[in-house]
mmCIF file of C-alpha atoms in Angstrom:
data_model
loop_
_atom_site.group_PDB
_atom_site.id
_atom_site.type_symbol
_atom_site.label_atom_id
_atom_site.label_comp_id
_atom_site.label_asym_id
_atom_site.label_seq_id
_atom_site.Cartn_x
_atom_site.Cartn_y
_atom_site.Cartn_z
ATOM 1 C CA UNK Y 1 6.463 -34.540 -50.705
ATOM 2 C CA UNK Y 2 4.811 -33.097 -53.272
ATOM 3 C CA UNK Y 3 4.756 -28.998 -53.353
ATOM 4 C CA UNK Y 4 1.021 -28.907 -53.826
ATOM 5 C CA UNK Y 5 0.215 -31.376 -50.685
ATOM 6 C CA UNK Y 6 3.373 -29.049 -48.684
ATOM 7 C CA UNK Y 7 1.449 -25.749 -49.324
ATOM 8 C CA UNK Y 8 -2.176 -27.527 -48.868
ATOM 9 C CA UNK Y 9 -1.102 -29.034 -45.333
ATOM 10 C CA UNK Y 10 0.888 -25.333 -44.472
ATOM 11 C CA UNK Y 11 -2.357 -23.664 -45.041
ATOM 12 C CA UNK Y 12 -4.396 -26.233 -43.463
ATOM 13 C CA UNK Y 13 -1.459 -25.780 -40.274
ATOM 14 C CA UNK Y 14 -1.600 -22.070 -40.436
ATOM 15 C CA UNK Y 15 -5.444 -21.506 -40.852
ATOM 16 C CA UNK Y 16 -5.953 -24.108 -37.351
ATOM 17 C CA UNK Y 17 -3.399 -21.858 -35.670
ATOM 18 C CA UNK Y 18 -5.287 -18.689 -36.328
ATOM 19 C CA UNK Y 19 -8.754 -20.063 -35.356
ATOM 20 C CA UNK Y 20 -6.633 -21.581 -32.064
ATOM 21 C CA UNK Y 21 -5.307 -18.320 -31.759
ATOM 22 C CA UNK Y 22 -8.417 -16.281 -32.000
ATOM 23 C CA UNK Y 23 -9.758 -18.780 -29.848
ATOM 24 C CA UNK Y 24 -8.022 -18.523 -27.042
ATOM 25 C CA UNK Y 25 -8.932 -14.286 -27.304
ATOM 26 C CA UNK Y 26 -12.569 -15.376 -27.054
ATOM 27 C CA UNK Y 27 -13.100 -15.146 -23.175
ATOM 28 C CA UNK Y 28 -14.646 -18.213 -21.583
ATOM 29 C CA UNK Y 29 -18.325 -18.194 -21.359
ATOM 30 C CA UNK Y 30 -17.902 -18.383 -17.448
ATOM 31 C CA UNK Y 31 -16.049 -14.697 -17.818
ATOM 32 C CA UNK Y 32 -18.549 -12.991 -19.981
ATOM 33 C CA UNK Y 33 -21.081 -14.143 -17.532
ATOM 34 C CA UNK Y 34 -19.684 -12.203 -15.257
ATOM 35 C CA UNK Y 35 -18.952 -9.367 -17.077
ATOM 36 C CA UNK Y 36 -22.683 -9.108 -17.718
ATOM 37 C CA UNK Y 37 -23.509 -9.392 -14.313
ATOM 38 C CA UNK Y 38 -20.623 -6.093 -13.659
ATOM 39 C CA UNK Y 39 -22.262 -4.309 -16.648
ATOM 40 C CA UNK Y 40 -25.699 -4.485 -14.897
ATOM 41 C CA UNK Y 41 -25.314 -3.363 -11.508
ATOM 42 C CA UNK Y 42 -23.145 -0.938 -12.871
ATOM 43 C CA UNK Y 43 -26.230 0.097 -15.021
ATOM 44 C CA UNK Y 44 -24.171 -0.339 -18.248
ATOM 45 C CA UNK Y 45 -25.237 -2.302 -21.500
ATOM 46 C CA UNK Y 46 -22.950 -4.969 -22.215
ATOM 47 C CA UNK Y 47 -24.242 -7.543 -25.192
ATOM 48 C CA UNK Y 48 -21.093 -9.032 -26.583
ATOM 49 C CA UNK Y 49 -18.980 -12.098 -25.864
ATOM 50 C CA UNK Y 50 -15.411 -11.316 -26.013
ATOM 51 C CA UNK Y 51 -14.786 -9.585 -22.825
ATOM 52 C CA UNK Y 52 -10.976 -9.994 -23.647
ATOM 53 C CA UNK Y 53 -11.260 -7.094 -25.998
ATOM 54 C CA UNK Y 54 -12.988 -4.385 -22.901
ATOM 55 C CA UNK Y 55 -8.707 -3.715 -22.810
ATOM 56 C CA UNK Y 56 -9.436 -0.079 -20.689
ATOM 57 C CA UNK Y 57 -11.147 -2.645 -18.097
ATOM 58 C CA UNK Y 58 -9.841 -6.071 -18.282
ATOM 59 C CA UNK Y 59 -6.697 -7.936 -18.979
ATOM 60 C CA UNK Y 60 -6.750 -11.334 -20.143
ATOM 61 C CA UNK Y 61 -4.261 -14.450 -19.927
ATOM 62 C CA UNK Y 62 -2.830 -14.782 -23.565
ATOM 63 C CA UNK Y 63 -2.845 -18.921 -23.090
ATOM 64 C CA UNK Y 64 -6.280 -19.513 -21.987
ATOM 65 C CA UNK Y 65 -8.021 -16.073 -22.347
ATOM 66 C CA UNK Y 66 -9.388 -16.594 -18.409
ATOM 67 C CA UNK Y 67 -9.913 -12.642 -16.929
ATOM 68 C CA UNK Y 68 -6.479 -12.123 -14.694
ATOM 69 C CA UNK Y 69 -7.007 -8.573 -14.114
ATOM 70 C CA UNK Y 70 -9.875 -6.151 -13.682
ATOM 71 C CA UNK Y 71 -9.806 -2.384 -13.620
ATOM 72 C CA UNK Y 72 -12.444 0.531 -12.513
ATOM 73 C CA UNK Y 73 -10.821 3.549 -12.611
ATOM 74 C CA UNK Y 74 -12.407 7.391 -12.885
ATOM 75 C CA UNK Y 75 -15.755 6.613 -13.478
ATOM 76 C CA UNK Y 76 -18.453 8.847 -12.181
ATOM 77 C CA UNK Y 77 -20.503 6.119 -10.743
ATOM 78 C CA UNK Y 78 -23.108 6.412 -7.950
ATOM 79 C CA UNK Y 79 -23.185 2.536 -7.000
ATOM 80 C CA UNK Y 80 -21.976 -0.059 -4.499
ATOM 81 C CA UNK Y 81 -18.469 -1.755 -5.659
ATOM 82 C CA UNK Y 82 -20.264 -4.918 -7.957
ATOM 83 C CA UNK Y 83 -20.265 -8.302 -6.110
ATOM 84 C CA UNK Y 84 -20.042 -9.839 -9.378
ATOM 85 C CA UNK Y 85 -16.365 -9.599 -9.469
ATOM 86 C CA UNK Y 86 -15.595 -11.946 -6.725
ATOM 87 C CA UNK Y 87 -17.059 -14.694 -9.333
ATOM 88 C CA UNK Y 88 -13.675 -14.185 -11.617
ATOM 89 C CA UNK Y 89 -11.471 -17.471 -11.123
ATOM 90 C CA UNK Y 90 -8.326 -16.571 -12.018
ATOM 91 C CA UNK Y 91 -8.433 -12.911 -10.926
ATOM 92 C CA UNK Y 92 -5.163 -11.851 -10.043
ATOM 93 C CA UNK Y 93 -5.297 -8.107 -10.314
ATOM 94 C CA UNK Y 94 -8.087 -5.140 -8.644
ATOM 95 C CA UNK Y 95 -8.087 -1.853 -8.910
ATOM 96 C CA UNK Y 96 -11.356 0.312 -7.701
ATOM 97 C CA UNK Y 97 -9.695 4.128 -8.134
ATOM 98 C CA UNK Y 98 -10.648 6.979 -8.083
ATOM 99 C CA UNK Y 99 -14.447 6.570 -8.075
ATOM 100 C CA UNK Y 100 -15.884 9.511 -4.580
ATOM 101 C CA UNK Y 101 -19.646 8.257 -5.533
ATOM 102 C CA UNK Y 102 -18.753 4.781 -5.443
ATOM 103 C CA UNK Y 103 -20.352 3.451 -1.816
ATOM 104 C CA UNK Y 104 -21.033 0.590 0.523
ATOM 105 C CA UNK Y 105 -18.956 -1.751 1.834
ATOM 106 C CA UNK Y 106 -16.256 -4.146 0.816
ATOM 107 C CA UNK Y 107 -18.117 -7.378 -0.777
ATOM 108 C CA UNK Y 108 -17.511 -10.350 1.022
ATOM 109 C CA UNK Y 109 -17.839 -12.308 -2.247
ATOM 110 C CA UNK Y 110 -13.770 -10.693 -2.898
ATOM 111 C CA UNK Y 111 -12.788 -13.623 0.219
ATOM 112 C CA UNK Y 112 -13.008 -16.087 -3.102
ATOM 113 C CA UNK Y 113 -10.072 -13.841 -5.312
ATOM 114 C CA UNK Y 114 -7.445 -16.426 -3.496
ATOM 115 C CA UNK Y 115 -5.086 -15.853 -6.575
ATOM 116 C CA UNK Y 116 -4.503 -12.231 -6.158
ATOM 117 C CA UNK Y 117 -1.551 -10.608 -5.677
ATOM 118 C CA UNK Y 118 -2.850 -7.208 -5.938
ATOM 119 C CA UNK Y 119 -6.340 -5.356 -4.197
ATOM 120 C CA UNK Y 120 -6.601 -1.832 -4.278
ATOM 121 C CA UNK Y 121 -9.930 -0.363 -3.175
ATOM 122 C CA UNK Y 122 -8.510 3.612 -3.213
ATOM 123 C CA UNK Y 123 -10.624 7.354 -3.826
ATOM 124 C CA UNK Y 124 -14.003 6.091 -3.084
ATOM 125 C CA UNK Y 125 -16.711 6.710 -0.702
ATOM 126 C CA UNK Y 126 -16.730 2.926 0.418
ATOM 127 C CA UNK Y 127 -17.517 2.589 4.133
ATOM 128 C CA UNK Y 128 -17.529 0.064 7.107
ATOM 129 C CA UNK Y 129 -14.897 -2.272 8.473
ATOM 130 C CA UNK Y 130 -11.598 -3.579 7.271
ATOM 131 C CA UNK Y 131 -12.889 -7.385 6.295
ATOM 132 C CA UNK Y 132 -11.453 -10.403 8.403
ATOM 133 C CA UNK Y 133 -11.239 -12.367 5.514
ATOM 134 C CA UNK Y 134 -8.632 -10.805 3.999
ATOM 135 C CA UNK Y 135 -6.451 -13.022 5.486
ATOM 136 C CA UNK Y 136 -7.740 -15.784 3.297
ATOM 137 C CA UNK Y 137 -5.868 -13.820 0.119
ATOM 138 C CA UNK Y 138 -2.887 -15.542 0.641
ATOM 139 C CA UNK Y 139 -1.191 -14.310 -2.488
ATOM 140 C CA UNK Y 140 -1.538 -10.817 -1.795
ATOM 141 C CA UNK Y 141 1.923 -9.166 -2.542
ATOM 142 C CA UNK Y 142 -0.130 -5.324 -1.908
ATOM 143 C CA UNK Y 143 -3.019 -4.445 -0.334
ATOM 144 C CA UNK Y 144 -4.536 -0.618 -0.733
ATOM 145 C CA UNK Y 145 -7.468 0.357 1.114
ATOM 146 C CA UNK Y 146 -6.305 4.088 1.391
ATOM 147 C CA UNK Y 147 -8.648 7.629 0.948
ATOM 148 C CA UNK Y 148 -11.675 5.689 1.720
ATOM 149 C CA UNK Y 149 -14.467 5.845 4.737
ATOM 150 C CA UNK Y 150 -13.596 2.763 6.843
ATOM 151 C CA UNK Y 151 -13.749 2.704 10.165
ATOM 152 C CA UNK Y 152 -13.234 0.756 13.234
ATOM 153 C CA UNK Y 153 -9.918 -1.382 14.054
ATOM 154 C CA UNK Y 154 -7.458 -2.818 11.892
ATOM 155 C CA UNK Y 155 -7.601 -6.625 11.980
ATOM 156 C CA UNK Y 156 -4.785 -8.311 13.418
ATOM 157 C CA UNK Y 157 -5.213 -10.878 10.955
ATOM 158 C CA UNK Y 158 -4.160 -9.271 8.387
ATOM 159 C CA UNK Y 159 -0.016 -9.913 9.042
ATOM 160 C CA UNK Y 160 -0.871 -13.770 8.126
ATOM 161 C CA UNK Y 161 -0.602 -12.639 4.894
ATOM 162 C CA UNK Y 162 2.539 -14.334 4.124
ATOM 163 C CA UNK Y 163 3.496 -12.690 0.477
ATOM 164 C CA UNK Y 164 2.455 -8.809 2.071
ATOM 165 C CA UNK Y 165 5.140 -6.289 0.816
ATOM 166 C CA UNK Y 166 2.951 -3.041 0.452
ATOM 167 C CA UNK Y 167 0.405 -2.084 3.639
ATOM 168 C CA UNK Y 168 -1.716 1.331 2.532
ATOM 169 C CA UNK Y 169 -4.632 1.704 5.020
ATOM 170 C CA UNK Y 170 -4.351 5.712 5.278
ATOM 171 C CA UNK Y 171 -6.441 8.571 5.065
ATOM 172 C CA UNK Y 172 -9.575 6.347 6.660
ATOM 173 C CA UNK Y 173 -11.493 7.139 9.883
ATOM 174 C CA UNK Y 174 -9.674 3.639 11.421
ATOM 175 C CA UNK Y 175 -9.357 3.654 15.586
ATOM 176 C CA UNK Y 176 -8.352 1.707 18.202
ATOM 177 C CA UNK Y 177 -4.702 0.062 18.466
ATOM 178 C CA UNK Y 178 -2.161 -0.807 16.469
ATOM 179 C CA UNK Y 179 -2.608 -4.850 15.927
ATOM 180 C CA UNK Y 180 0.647 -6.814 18.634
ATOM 181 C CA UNK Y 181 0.544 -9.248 15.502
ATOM 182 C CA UNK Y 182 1.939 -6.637 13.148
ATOM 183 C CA UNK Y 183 5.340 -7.532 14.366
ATOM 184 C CA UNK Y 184 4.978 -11.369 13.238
ATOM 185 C CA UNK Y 185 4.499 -10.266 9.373
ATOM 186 C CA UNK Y 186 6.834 -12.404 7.556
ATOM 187 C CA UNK Y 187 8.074 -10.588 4.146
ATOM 188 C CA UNK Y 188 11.019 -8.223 3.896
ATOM 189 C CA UNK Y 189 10.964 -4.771 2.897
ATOM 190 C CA UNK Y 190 7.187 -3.930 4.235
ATOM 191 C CA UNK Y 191 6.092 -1.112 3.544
ATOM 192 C CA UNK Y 192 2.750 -0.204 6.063
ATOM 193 C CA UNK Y 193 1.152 3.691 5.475
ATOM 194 C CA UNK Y 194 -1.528 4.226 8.299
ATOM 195 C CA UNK Y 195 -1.472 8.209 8.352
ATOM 196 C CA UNK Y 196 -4.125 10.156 8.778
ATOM 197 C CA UNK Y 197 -6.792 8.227 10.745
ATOM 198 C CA UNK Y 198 -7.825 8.228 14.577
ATOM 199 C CA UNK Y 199 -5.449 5.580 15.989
ATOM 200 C CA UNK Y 200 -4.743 5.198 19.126
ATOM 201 C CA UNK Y 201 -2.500 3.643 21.843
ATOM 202 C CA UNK Y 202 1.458 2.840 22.130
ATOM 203 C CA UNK Y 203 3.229 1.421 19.613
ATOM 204 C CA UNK Y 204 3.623 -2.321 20.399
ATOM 205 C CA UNK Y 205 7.417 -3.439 21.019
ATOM 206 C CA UNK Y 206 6.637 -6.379 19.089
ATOM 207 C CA UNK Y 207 7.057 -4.214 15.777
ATOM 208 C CA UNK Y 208 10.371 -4.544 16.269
ATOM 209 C CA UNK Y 209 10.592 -7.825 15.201
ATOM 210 C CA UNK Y 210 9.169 -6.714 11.797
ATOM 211 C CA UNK Y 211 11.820 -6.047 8.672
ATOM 212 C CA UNK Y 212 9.742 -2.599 7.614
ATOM 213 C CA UNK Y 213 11.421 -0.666 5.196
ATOM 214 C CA UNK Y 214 9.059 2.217 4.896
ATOM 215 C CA UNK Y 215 6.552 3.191 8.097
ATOM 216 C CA UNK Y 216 3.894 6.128 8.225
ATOM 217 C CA UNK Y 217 2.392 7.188 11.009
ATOM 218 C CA UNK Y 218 1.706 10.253 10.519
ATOM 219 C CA UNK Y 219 -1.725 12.239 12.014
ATOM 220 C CA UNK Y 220 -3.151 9.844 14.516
ATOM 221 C CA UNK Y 221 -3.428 9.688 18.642
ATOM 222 C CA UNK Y 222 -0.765 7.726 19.198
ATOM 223 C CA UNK Y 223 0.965 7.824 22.026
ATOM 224 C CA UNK Y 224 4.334 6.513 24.616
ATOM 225 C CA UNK Y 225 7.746 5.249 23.262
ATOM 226 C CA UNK Y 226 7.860 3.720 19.345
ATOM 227 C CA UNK Y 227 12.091 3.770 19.412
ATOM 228 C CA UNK Y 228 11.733 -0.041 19.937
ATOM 229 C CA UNK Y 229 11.214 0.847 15.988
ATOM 230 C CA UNK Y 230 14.917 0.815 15.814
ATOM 231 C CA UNK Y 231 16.200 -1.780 17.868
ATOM 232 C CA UNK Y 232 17.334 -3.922 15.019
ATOM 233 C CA UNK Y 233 20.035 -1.885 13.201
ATOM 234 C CA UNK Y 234 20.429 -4.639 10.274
ATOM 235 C CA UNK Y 235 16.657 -3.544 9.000
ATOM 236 C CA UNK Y 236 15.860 -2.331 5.810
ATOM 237 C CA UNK Y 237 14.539 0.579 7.267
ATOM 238 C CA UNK Y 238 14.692 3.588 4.730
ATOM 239 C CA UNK Y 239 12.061 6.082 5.807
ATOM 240 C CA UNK Y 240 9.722 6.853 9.140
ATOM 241 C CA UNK Y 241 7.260 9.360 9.599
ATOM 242 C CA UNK Y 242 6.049 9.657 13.289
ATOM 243 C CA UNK Y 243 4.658 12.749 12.903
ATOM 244 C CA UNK Y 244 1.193 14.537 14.437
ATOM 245 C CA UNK Y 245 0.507 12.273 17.019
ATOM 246 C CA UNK Y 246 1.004 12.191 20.659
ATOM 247 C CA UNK Y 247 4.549 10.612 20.622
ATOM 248 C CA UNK Y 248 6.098 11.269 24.936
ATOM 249 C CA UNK Y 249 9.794 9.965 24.801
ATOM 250 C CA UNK Y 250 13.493 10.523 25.555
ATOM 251 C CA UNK Y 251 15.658 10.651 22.001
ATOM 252 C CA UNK Y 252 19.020 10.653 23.787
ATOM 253 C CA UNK Y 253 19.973 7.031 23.646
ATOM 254 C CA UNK Y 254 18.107 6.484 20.262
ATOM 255 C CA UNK Y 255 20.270 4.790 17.768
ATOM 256 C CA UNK Y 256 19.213 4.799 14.315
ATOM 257 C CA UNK Y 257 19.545 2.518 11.224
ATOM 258 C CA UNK Y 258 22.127 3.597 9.127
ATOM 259 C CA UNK Y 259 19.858 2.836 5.796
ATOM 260 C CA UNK Y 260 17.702 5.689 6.462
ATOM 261 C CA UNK Y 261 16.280 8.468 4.110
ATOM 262 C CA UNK Y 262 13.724 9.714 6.026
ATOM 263 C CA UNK Y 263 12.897 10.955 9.352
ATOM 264 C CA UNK Y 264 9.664 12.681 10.884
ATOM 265 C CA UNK Y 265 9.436 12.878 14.533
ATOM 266 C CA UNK Y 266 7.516 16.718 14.186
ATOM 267 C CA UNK Y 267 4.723 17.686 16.092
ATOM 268 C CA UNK Y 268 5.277 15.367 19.285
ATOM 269 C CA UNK Y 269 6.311 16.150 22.819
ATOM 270 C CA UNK Y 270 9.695 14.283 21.876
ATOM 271 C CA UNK Y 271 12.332 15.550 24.971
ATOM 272 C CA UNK Y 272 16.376 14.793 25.155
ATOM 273 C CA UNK Y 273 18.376 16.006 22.992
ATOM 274 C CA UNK Y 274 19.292 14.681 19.253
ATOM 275 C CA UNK Y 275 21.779 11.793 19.303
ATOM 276 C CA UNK Y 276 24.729 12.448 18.085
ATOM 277 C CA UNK Y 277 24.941 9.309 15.827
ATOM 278 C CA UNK Y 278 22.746 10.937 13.311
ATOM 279 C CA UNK Y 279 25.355 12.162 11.416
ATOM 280 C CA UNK Y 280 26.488 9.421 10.594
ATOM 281 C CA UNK Y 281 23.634 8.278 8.260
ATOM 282 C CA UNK Y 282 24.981 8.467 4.670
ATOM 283 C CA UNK Y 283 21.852 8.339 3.119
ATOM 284 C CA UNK Y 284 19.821 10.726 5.239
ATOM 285 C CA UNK Y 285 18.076 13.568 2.990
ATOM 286 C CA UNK Y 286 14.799 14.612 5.385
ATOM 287 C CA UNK Y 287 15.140 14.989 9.172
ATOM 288 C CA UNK Y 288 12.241 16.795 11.014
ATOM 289 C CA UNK Y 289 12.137 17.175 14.893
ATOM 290 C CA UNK Y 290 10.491 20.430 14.952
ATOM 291 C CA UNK Y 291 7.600 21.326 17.265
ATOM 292 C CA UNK Y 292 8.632 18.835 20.294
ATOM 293 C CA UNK Y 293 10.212 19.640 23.468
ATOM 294 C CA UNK Y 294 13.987 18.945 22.648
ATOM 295 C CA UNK Y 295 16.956 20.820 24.453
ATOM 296 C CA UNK Y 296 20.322 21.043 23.716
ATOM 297 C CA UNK Y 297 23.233 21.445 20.395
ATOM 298 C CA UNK Y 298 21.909 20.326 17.259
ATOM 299 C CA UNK Y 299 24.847 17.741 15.713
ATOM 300 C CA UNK Y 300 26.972 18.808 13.090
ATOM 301 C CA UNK Y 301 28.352 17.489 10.315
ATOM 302 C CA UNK Y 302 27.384 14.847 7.570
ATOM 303 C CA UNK Y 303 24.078 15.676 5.802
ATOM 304 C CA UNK Y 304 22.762 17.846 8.596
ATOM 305 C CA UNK Y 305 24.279 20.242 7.546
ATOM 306 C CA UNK Y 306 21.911 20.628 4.149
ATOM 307 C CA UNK Y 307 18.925 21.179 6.787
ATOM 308 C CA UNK Y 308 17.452 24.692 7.144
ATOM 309 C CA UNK Y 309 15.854 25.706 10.746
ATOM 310 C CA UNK Y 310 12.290 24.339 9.887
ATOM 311 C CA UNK Y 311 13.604 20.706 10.556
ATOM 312 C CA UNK Y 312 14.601 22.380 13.969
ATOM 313 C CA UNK Y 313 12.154 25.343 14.717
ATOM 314 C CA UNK Y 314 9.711 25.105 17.984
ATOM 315 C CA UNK Y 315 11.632 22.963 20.859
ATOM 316 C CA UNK Y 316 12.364 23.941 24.432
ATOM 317 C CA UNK Y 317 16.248 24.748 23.899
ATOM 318 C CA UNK Y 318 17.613 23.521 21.176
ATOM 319 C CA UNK Y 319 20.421 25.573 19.757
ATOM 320 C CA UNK Y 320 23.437 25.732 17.302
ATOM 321 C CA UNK Y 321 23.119 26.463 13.745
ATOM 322 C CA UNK Y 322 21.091 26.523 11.964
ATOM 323 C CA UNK Y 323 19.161 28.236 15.013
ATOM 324 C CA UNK Y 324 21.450 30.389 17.076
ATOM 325 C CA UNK Y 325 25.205 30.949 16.517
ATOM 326 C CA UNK Y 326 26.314 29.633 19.584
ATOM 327 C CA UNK Y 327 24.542 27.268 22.292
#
């Protein structure tokens, strides 16, 4: 071939590439629409095209240039969360942070983001129920409603998410029960934080059934027996706070999984004494049973003996070091 066609047909090869290239970092029409409509009810100006290149607020995919991920973080906004964002196709990624102003509740136009994997609505002032059509997200690895104003129950819908590894609902003004279905959720290693809201109610047995590796509790009205918690030793339970709530239970005969980190049974009206077995957990590096109405020689031996008396303090007779000397 001769070198002047080679070069001609490598420039002609090189020059499509770029233009396919740049092409494909021109966000479809369909995107920019709806970046628009964001813009505006956000009150912003927006008057380009290319909504790949908004990089602080939107990620786009490198083959086709469709919007996979959309971000609202720290903005001093006095609005409702925009509608306009349940119109993204291919959206696979949310996160509304950090925003106290932001108000209103959770669009119902998000039941269309079936591809996401990730929601998190977190730091704002947004209000009303948990949506029953969350459910319909069936790709939803983690789901963070946390530090927000909702309020009423938690839907038991939401353990048919099948792909659900990461559970925050805390720090909202949630009541009512703990959902029976919570024990069906599929996934392993679920981690669920409901702490600080107004729940109410036993903890239902069926939980058991559930592989959680990390469960918060902490600060509600719950109340009765939640050791059925620990029935299933082979769990990949690492960590459970129980703490603050209205917890009425013997803690004898509890056995615990040997996996565990953490452990938070303060501020309850916990009675028995503290199971021997505990010193057997290897990994065990927090252990709080303070404030509760326990009796009886603290075990010694393994990592208790790293506690101080705060993990102890505040129980009807509980004794040993690092309380008293001698029981």
């Amino acid at each position: 071939m001769p070198r002047l066609i080679f070069v001609s047909l490598l420039f002609t090869f090189s020059f499509s590439f770029t233009l396919t290239s740049a092409f494909r970092w021109q966000c479809p029409a369909a995107d920019a629409q709806v970046v628009a409509e964001i813009f505006a009810a956000l009150n912003w100006t927006y008057t380009g095209t290319d909504c790949c290149h908004l990089t602080n607020m939107i990620q786009c995919n490198p083959n086709t240039s469709s919007v996979t991920s959309f971000t609202l973080n720290s903005y001093q906004l006095n609005a409702p969360i925009p509608a306009a964002i349940g119109k993204f196709a291919n959206l696979q990624y949310v996160s509304i942070h950090n925003m106290p102003n932001l108000h209103g509740g959770i669009p119902p136009s998000f039941a269309s983001l079936t591809k996401l994997t990730y929601l998190r609505i977190s730091g704002t002032n947004v209000s009303g129920p948990i949506p029953t059509w969350l459910n319909r997200l069936t790709n939803l690895e983690s789901l963070d409603l946390s530090f927000n104003q909702l309020s009423g129950s938690i839907p038991p819908t939401l353990a048919n998410l099948p792909k659900l590894t990461m559970l925050h609902l805390d720090r909202n003004m949630l009541t009512g029960p703990l959902p029976d279905s919570f024990g069906q959720f599929r996934g392993a290693n679920l981690q669920i934080f409901l702490s600080h809201n107004s729940l109410s109610g036993a903890v239902p047995k069926s939980l058991a059934q559930a592989d959680f590796a990390r469960i918060d509790l902490d600060r509600n009205q719950l109340v009765g027996d939640p050791s059925p918690l620990f029935n299933n030793r082979s769990k990949s339970l690492t960590s459970i706070i129980l703490s603050r709530n209205l917890f009425n239970f013997d803690l004898t005969s509890v056995v615990f999984p040997s996996g565990l980190w953490i452990l938070d049974f303060s501020h309850n009206m916990i009675y028995g004494s503290i199971p021997t077995q505990i010193v057997e957990l290897p990994n065990l590096q927090q252990f709080n049973v303070s404030y509760n109405r326990l009796c009886g020689e603290i075990p010694q031996g393994g990592n208790m003996q790293k506690l101080d008396s705060s993990s102890y303090m505040h129980n009807r007779c509980l004794c040993g070091p690092p309380l008293s000397p001698k029981c």
